C-alpha cells in the first residue's frame, strides 16, 4: 500500500511539496514514485541559487529500471539541496518523505502551492494508475 501523507501537496508527476514554517517549500518524490522506480542508484540535484519555474525539470533520479525527471512544484529559487542523496541515493527508497527530500525552494509566489493536488486527490490518481 502506497503511503500518502495528508500534510503534503502533490504533483501528478509524483513530486511532493511541504511548506515549512519559514515559508520555504521542501520537495521530494512520493512513496508511489520510488516504488515504481525500484532501487534508486543515482540522484542529480539542481544548483543552489537556480531560479526555476513551476513544472520545470530541475533534478533527475535514476534507478536500475529507468531515469525520471524531477519537476519543481512551484516557481522560485533553489535555496538548499540534500547532499546526502549524492552518496546515499538509496534513501529515496528507504525514506521518501523524511530523509530523502531533494531540494528546497524559496517561492516567488507562495500561493502556487495551493494549486497542487491534495493527498486525497493524489491517492485517487495513484489508485487509478495502478489499475
Coordinates of N, CA and C in Angstrom, one line a residue:
X1 N 0.8 -1.2 0.0 CA 0.0 0.0 0.0 C 0.9 1.2 0.0
X2 N 0.6 2.1 -0.9 CA 1.4 3.4 -1.0 C 1.1 4.3 0.1
X3 N 2.1 4.9 0.7 CA 1.9 5.9 1.7 C 1.7 7.2 1.1
X4 N 0.7 7.9 1.5 CA 0.4 9.3 1.1 C 0.2 10.1 2.3
X5 N 1.0 11.2 2.5 CA 0.9 12.0 3.7 C -0.1 13.2 3.5
X6 N -1.0 13.3 4.5 CA -2.0 14.3 4.4 C -1.5 15.8 4.4
X7 N -0.4 16.0 5.1 CA 0.1 17.3 5.3 C 0.9 17.9 4.0
X8 N 1.0 17.0 3.0 CA 1.8 17.4 1.8 C 0.9 17.7 0.7
X9 N 1.4 18.4 -0.3 CA 0.7 18.7 -1.6 C 1.5 17.9 -2.6
X10 N 0.9 17.5 -3.7 CA 1.5 16.7 -4.7 C 1.3 17.2 -6.1
X11 N 2.2 16.8 -7.0 CA 2.1 17.0 -8.4 C 1.7 15.7 -9.1
X12 N 1.0 15.7 -10.2 CA 0.6 14.5 -10.9 C 1.8 13.7 -11.4
X13 N 3.0 14.4 -11.4 CA 4.2 13.7 -11.8 C 4.9 13.1 -10.6
X14 N 4.3 13.0 -9.5 CA 4.7 12.3 -8.3 C 5.7 13.0 -7.4
X15 N 5.9 14.3 -7.5 CA 6.6 15.0 -6.5 C 5.7 15.4 -5.4
X16 N 6.3 15.6 -4.2 CA 5.6 16.1 -3.0 C 6.2 17.5 -2.6
X17 N 5.4 18.3 -2.0 CA 5.8 19.6 -1.6 C 5.3 19.9 -0.1
X18 N 6.2 20.3 0.7 CA 5.8 20.6 2.1 C 6.2 22.1 2.4
X19 N 5.2 22.8 2.9 CA 5.5 24.2 3.3 C 6.1 24.2 4.7
X20 N 7.3 24.8 4.9 CA 7.9 24.9 6.2 C 7.4 26.2 6.9
X21 N 7.6 26.3 8.2 CA 7.1 27.5 8.9 C 7.7 28.8 8.4
X22 N 8.9 28.7 7.8 CA 9.5 30.0 7.3 C 9.0 30.3 5.9
X23 N 8.1 29.5 5.3 CA 7.6 29.7 4.0 C 8.3 29.0 2.9
X24 N 9.4 28.4 3.1 CA 10.1 27.7 2.1 C 9.4 26.4 1.8
X25 N 9.6 25.9 0.6 CA 9.0 24.6 0.2 C 10.0 23.5 0.0
X26 N 9.8 22.4 0.7 CA 10.7 21.3 0.6 C 10.1 20.3 -0.4
X27 N 10.9 19.7 -1.3 CA 10.4 18.9 -2.4 C 11.1 17.6 -2.4
X28 N 10.3 16.5 -2.6 CA 10.8 15.2 -2.8 C 9.9 14.4 -3.8
X29 N 10.1 13.1 -3.8 CA 9.2 12.3 -4.6 C 8.5 11.3 -3.7
X30 N 7.3 11.0 -4.2 CA 6.4 10.2 -3.4 C 6.8 8.7 -3.2
X31 N 6.2 8.1 -2.2 CA 6.3 6.7 -2.0 C 5.9 5.9 -3.2
X32 N 4.9 6.3 -3.9 CA 4.4 5.7 -5.1 C 5.5 5.7 -6.2
X33 N 6.1 6.9 -6.3 CA 7.2 7.1 -7.3 C 8.4 6.2 -7.1
X34 N 8.8 6.2 -5.8 CA 10.0 5.4 -5.5 C 9.8 3.9 -5.7
X35 N 8.5 3.5 -5.4 CA 8.2 2.1 -5.5 C 8.1 1.7 -7.0
X36 N 7.6 2.6 -7.9 CA 7.5 2.4 -9.3 C 8.9 2.4 -9.9
X37 N 9.8 3.2 -9.4 CA 11.2 3.3 -9.9 C 12.0 2.0 -9.6
X38 N 11.8 1.5 -8.4 CA 12.7 0.4 -8.0 C 13.9 1.0 -7.3
X39 N 15.0 0.2 -7.2 CA 16.2 0.6 -6.5 C 16.8 1.8 -7.1
X40 N 16.8 2.9 -6.4 CA 17.4 4.2 -6.9 C 18.9 4.1 -6.7
X41 N 19.7 4.4 -7.8 CA 21.1 4.3 -7.8 C 21.9 5.6 -8.0
X42 N 21.1 6.7 -8.4 CA 21.8 7.9 -8.7 C 20.8 9.0 -8.6
X43 N 21.2 10.2 -8.0 CA 20.3 11.4 -8.0 C 21.2 12.6 -8.5
X44 N 20.6 13.3 -9.4 CA 21.3 14.6 -9.9 C 20.4 15.7 -9.3
X45 N 21.1 16.6 -8.5 CA 20.4 17.7 -7.9 C 20.6 19.0 -8.6
X46 N 19.7 20.0 -8.5 CA 19.9 21.3 -9.1 C 21.0 22.1 -8.3
X47 N 21.4 23.2 -8.9 CA 22.4 24.1 -8.2 C 21.6 25.0 -7.3
X48 N 22.2 25.3 -6.1 CA 21.6 26.2 -5.2 C 21.7 27.6 -5.9
X49 N 20.7 28.4 -5.8 CA 20.6 29.7 -6.4 C 19.9 29.7 -7.8
X50 N 19.7 28.5 -8.3 CA 19.0 28.4 -9.6 C 17.5 28.9 -9.5
X51 N 17.1 29.8 -10.4 CA 15.7 30.2 -10.4 C 14.9 29.3 -11.3
X52 N 13.8 28.7 -10.8 CA 13.0 27.7 -11.5 C 11.6 28.2 -11.7
X53 N 10.9 27.6 -12.7 CA 9.5 27.9 -12.9 C 8.7 26.6 -12.5
X54 N 7.5 26.8 -12.1 CA 6.6 25.6 -11.8 C 6.6 24.7 -13.0
X55 N 6.8 23.4 -12.7 CA 6.8 22.3 -13.7 C 8.0 22.2 -14.5
X56 N 9.0 23.0 -14.2 CA 10.3 22.9 -14.9 C 11.1 21.7 -14.4
X57 N 11.8 21.0 -15.3 CA 12.7 19.9 -14.9 C 13.9 20.5 -14.1
X58 N 14.1 20.0 -12.9 CA 15.2 20.5 -12.1 C 16.1 19.5 -11.5
X59 N 15.7 18.2 -11.5 CA 16.6 17.2 -11.0 C 16.3 15.9 -11.7
X60 N 17.1 14.9 -11.5 CA 17.0 13.6 -12.1 C 17.2 12.5 -11.1
X61 N 16.3 11.5 -11.1 CA 16.5 10.3 -10.3 C 16.6 9.1 -11.2
X62 N 17.7 8.3 -11.0 CA 17.9 7.1 -11.8 C 17.8 5.9 -10.9
X63 N 17.1 4.9 -11.5 CA 17.0 3.6 -10.8 C 17.6 2.5 -11.7
X64 N 17.6 1.3 -11.2 CA 18.0 0.2 -12.1 C 17.1 0.0 -13.3
X65 N 15.9 0.5 -13.2 CA 14.9 0.4 -14.3 C 14.9 1.5 -15.2
X66 N 15.0 2.8 -14.7 CA 14.7 4.0 -15.5 C 15.3 5.2 -14.9
X67 N 15.3 6.3 -15.7 CA 15.7 7.6 -15.2 C 14.4 8.5 -15.3
X68 N 14.2 9.3 -14.3 CA 13.0 10.1 -14.3 C 13.4 11.6 -13.9
X69 N 12.7 12.5 -14.6 CA 12.9 13.9 -14.3 C 12.1 14.2 -13.1
X70 N 12.7 15.1 -12.3 CA 12.0 15.7 -11.1 C 11.7 17.1 -11.4
X71 N 10.4 17.5 -11.2 CA 9.9 18.8 -11.5 C 9.7 19.7 -10.3
X72 N 9.9 21.0 -10.5 CA 9.6 22.0 -9.5 C 8.1 22.1 -9.3
X73 N 7.6 22.0 -8.1 CA 6.1 22.1 -8.0 C 5.7 23.6 -8.1
X74 N 6.6 24.5 -7.7 CA 6.2 25.9 -7.8 C 7.4 26.7 -8.3
X75 N 7.2 28.0 -8.6 CA 8.3 28.8 -9.1 C 9.1 29.4 -7.9
X76 N 10.3 29.7 -8.1 CA 11.1 30.3 -7.0 C 12.6 30.0 -7.3
X77 N 13.4 30.1 -6.2 CA 14.8 29.9 -6.2 C 15.2 28.7 -5.3
X78 N 16.1 27.9 -5.9 CA 16.6 26.7 -5.1 C 17.4 27.3 -4.0
X79 N 17.1 27.0 -2.7 CA 17.8 27.6 -1.6 C 18.6 26.5 -0.9
X80 N 18.4 25.2 -1.1 CA 19.1 24.2 -0.5 C 18.9 22.9 -1.3
X81 N 19.9 22.0 -1.2 CA 19.8 20.7 -1.8 C 20.2 19.6 -0.8
X82 N 19.7 18.4 -0.9 CA 20.0 17.3 0.0 C 21.3 16.6 -0.5
X83 N 22.4 17.0 0.0 CA 23.7 16.4 -0.5 C 23.8 15.0 -0.1
X84 N 23.1 14.5 0.9 CA 23.1 13.1 1.3 C 22.7 12.2 0.2
X85 N 21.8 12.6 -0.7 CA 21.4 11.8 -1.8 C 22.5 11.5 -2.8
X86 N 23.5 12.3 -2.9 CA 24.6 12.1 -3.8 C 25.3 10.8 -3.4
X87 N 25.6 10.6 -2.1 CA 26.3 9.5 -1.6 C 25.4 8.3 -1.2
X88 N 24.1 8.6 -0.9 CA 23.2 7.6 -0.4 C 21.9 7.7 -1.2
X89 N 21.9 7.4 -2.5 CA 20.6 7.5 -3.3 C 19.6 6.6 -2.8
X90 N 20.0 5.5 -2.1 CA 19.0 4.5 -1.6 C 18.1 5.1 -0.6
X91 N 18.4 6.3 0.0 CA 17.5 6.9 0.9 C 16.1 7.2 0.3
X92 N 16.1 7.4 -1.1 CA 14.9 7.7 -1.8 C 13.9 6.5 -1.6
X93 N 14.5 5.3 -1.6 CA 13.6 4.1 -1.4 C 13.3 3.9 0.1
X94 N 14.2 4.2 0.9 CA 14.0 3.9 2.4 C 13.2 4.9 3.1
X95 N 13.3 6.2 2.7 CA 12.6 7.2 3.5 C 12.2 8.4 2.6
X96 N 11.3 8.2 1.6 CA 11.0 9.2 0.6 C 10.4 10.5 1.2
X97 N 9.8 10.4 2.3 CA 9.2 11.7 2.9 C 10.0 12.3 4.0
X98 N 11.0 11.7 4.5 CA 11.7 12.2 5.6 C 13.2 12.6 5.3
X99 N 14.0 11.5 5.1 CA 15.4 11.8 4.8 C 15.7 12.1 3.4
X100 N 14.9 11.7 2.5 CA 15.2 11.8 1.0 C 14.6 13.0 0.3
X101 N 14.4 14.1 1.0 CA 13.9 15.3 0.3 C 15.0 15.7 -0.7
X102 N 14.7 16.3 -1.8 CA 15.6 16.6 -2.9 C 16.2 18.0 -2.8
X103 N 15.2 19.0 -2.7 CA 15.7 20.4 -2.7 C 14.6 21.2 -2.0
X104 N 15.0 22.5 -1.7 CA 14.2 23.4 -1.1 C 14.0 24.6 -2.0
X105 N 12.8 25.1 -2.1 CA 12.5 26.3 -3.0 C 12.1 27.5 -2.1
X106 N 12.7 28.6 -2.4 CA 12.2 29.9 -1.8 C 11.2 30.4 -2.8
X107 N 9.9 30.3 -2.5 CA 8.9 30.6 -3.5 C 8.8 32.0 -3.9
X108 N 8.6 32.2 -5.2 CA 8.3 33.6 -5.7 C 6.9 33.9 -5.6
X109 N 6.0 32.9 -5.5 CA 4.6 33.1 -5.3 C 4.1 32.0 -4.4
X110 N 4.0 32.2 -3.1 CA 3.7 31.1 -2.2 C 2.3 30.5 -2.4
X111 N 1.4 31.3 -3.1 CA 0.1 30.8 -3.4 C 0.1 29.6 -4.4
X112 N 1.1 29.5 -5.1 CA 1.2 28.4 -6.2 C 1.0 27.0 -5.5
X113 N 1.4 26.9 -4.3 CA 1.3 25.5 -3.7 C -0.2 25.1 -3.5
X114 N -1.0 26.1 -3.4 CA -2.4 25.8 -3.2 C -3.1 25.2 -4.4
X115 N -2.4 25.3 -5.6 CA -3.0 24.7 -6.8 C -2.6 23.2 -7.0
X116 N -1.7 22.8 -6.1 CA -1.2 21.4 -6.2 C -2.3 20.4 -5.7
X117 N -2.1 19.1 -6.0 CA -3.1 18.1 -5.6 C -3.0 17.9 -4.0
X118 N -4.2 17.7 -3.5 CA -4.3 17.3 -2.1 C -3.9 15.8 -2.0
X119 N -3.7 15.4 -0.7 CA -3.4 14.0 -0.5 C -4.5 13.1 -1.1
X120 N -5.7 13.4 -0.8 CA -6.8 12.6 -1.3 C -6.9 12.5 -2.8
X121 N -6.7 13.7 -3.5 CA -6.7 13.7 -5.0 C -5.5 12.9 -5.5
X122 N -4.3 13.0 -4.8 CA -3.1 12.3 -5.3 C -3.3 10.8 -5.1
X123 N -3.9 10.4 -4.0 CA -4.2 8.9 -3.7 C -5.1 8.4 -4.8
X124 N -6.1 9.2 -5.2 CA -7.1 8.7 -6.3 C -6.3 8.6 -7.6
X125 N -5.4 9.5 -7.9 CA -4.6 9.4 -9.1 C -3.7 8.1 -9.1
X126 N -3.1 7.8 -8.0 CA -2.3 6.6 -7.8 C -3.1 5.4 -8.0
X127 N -4.3 5.4 -7.3 CA -5.1 4.2 -7.4 C -5.6 3.9 -8.9
X128 N -5.9 5.0 -9.6 CA -6.3 4.9 -11.0 C -5.2 4.4 -11.8
X129 N -3.9 4.8 -11.6 CA -2.8 4.3 -12.4 C -2.4 2.9 -12.1
X130 N -2.8 2.4 -10.9 CA -2.5 1.0 -10.5 C -3.4 0.0 -11.2
X131 N -4.5 0.5 -11.8 CA -5.4 -0.5 -12.4 C -5.4 -0.5 -13.9

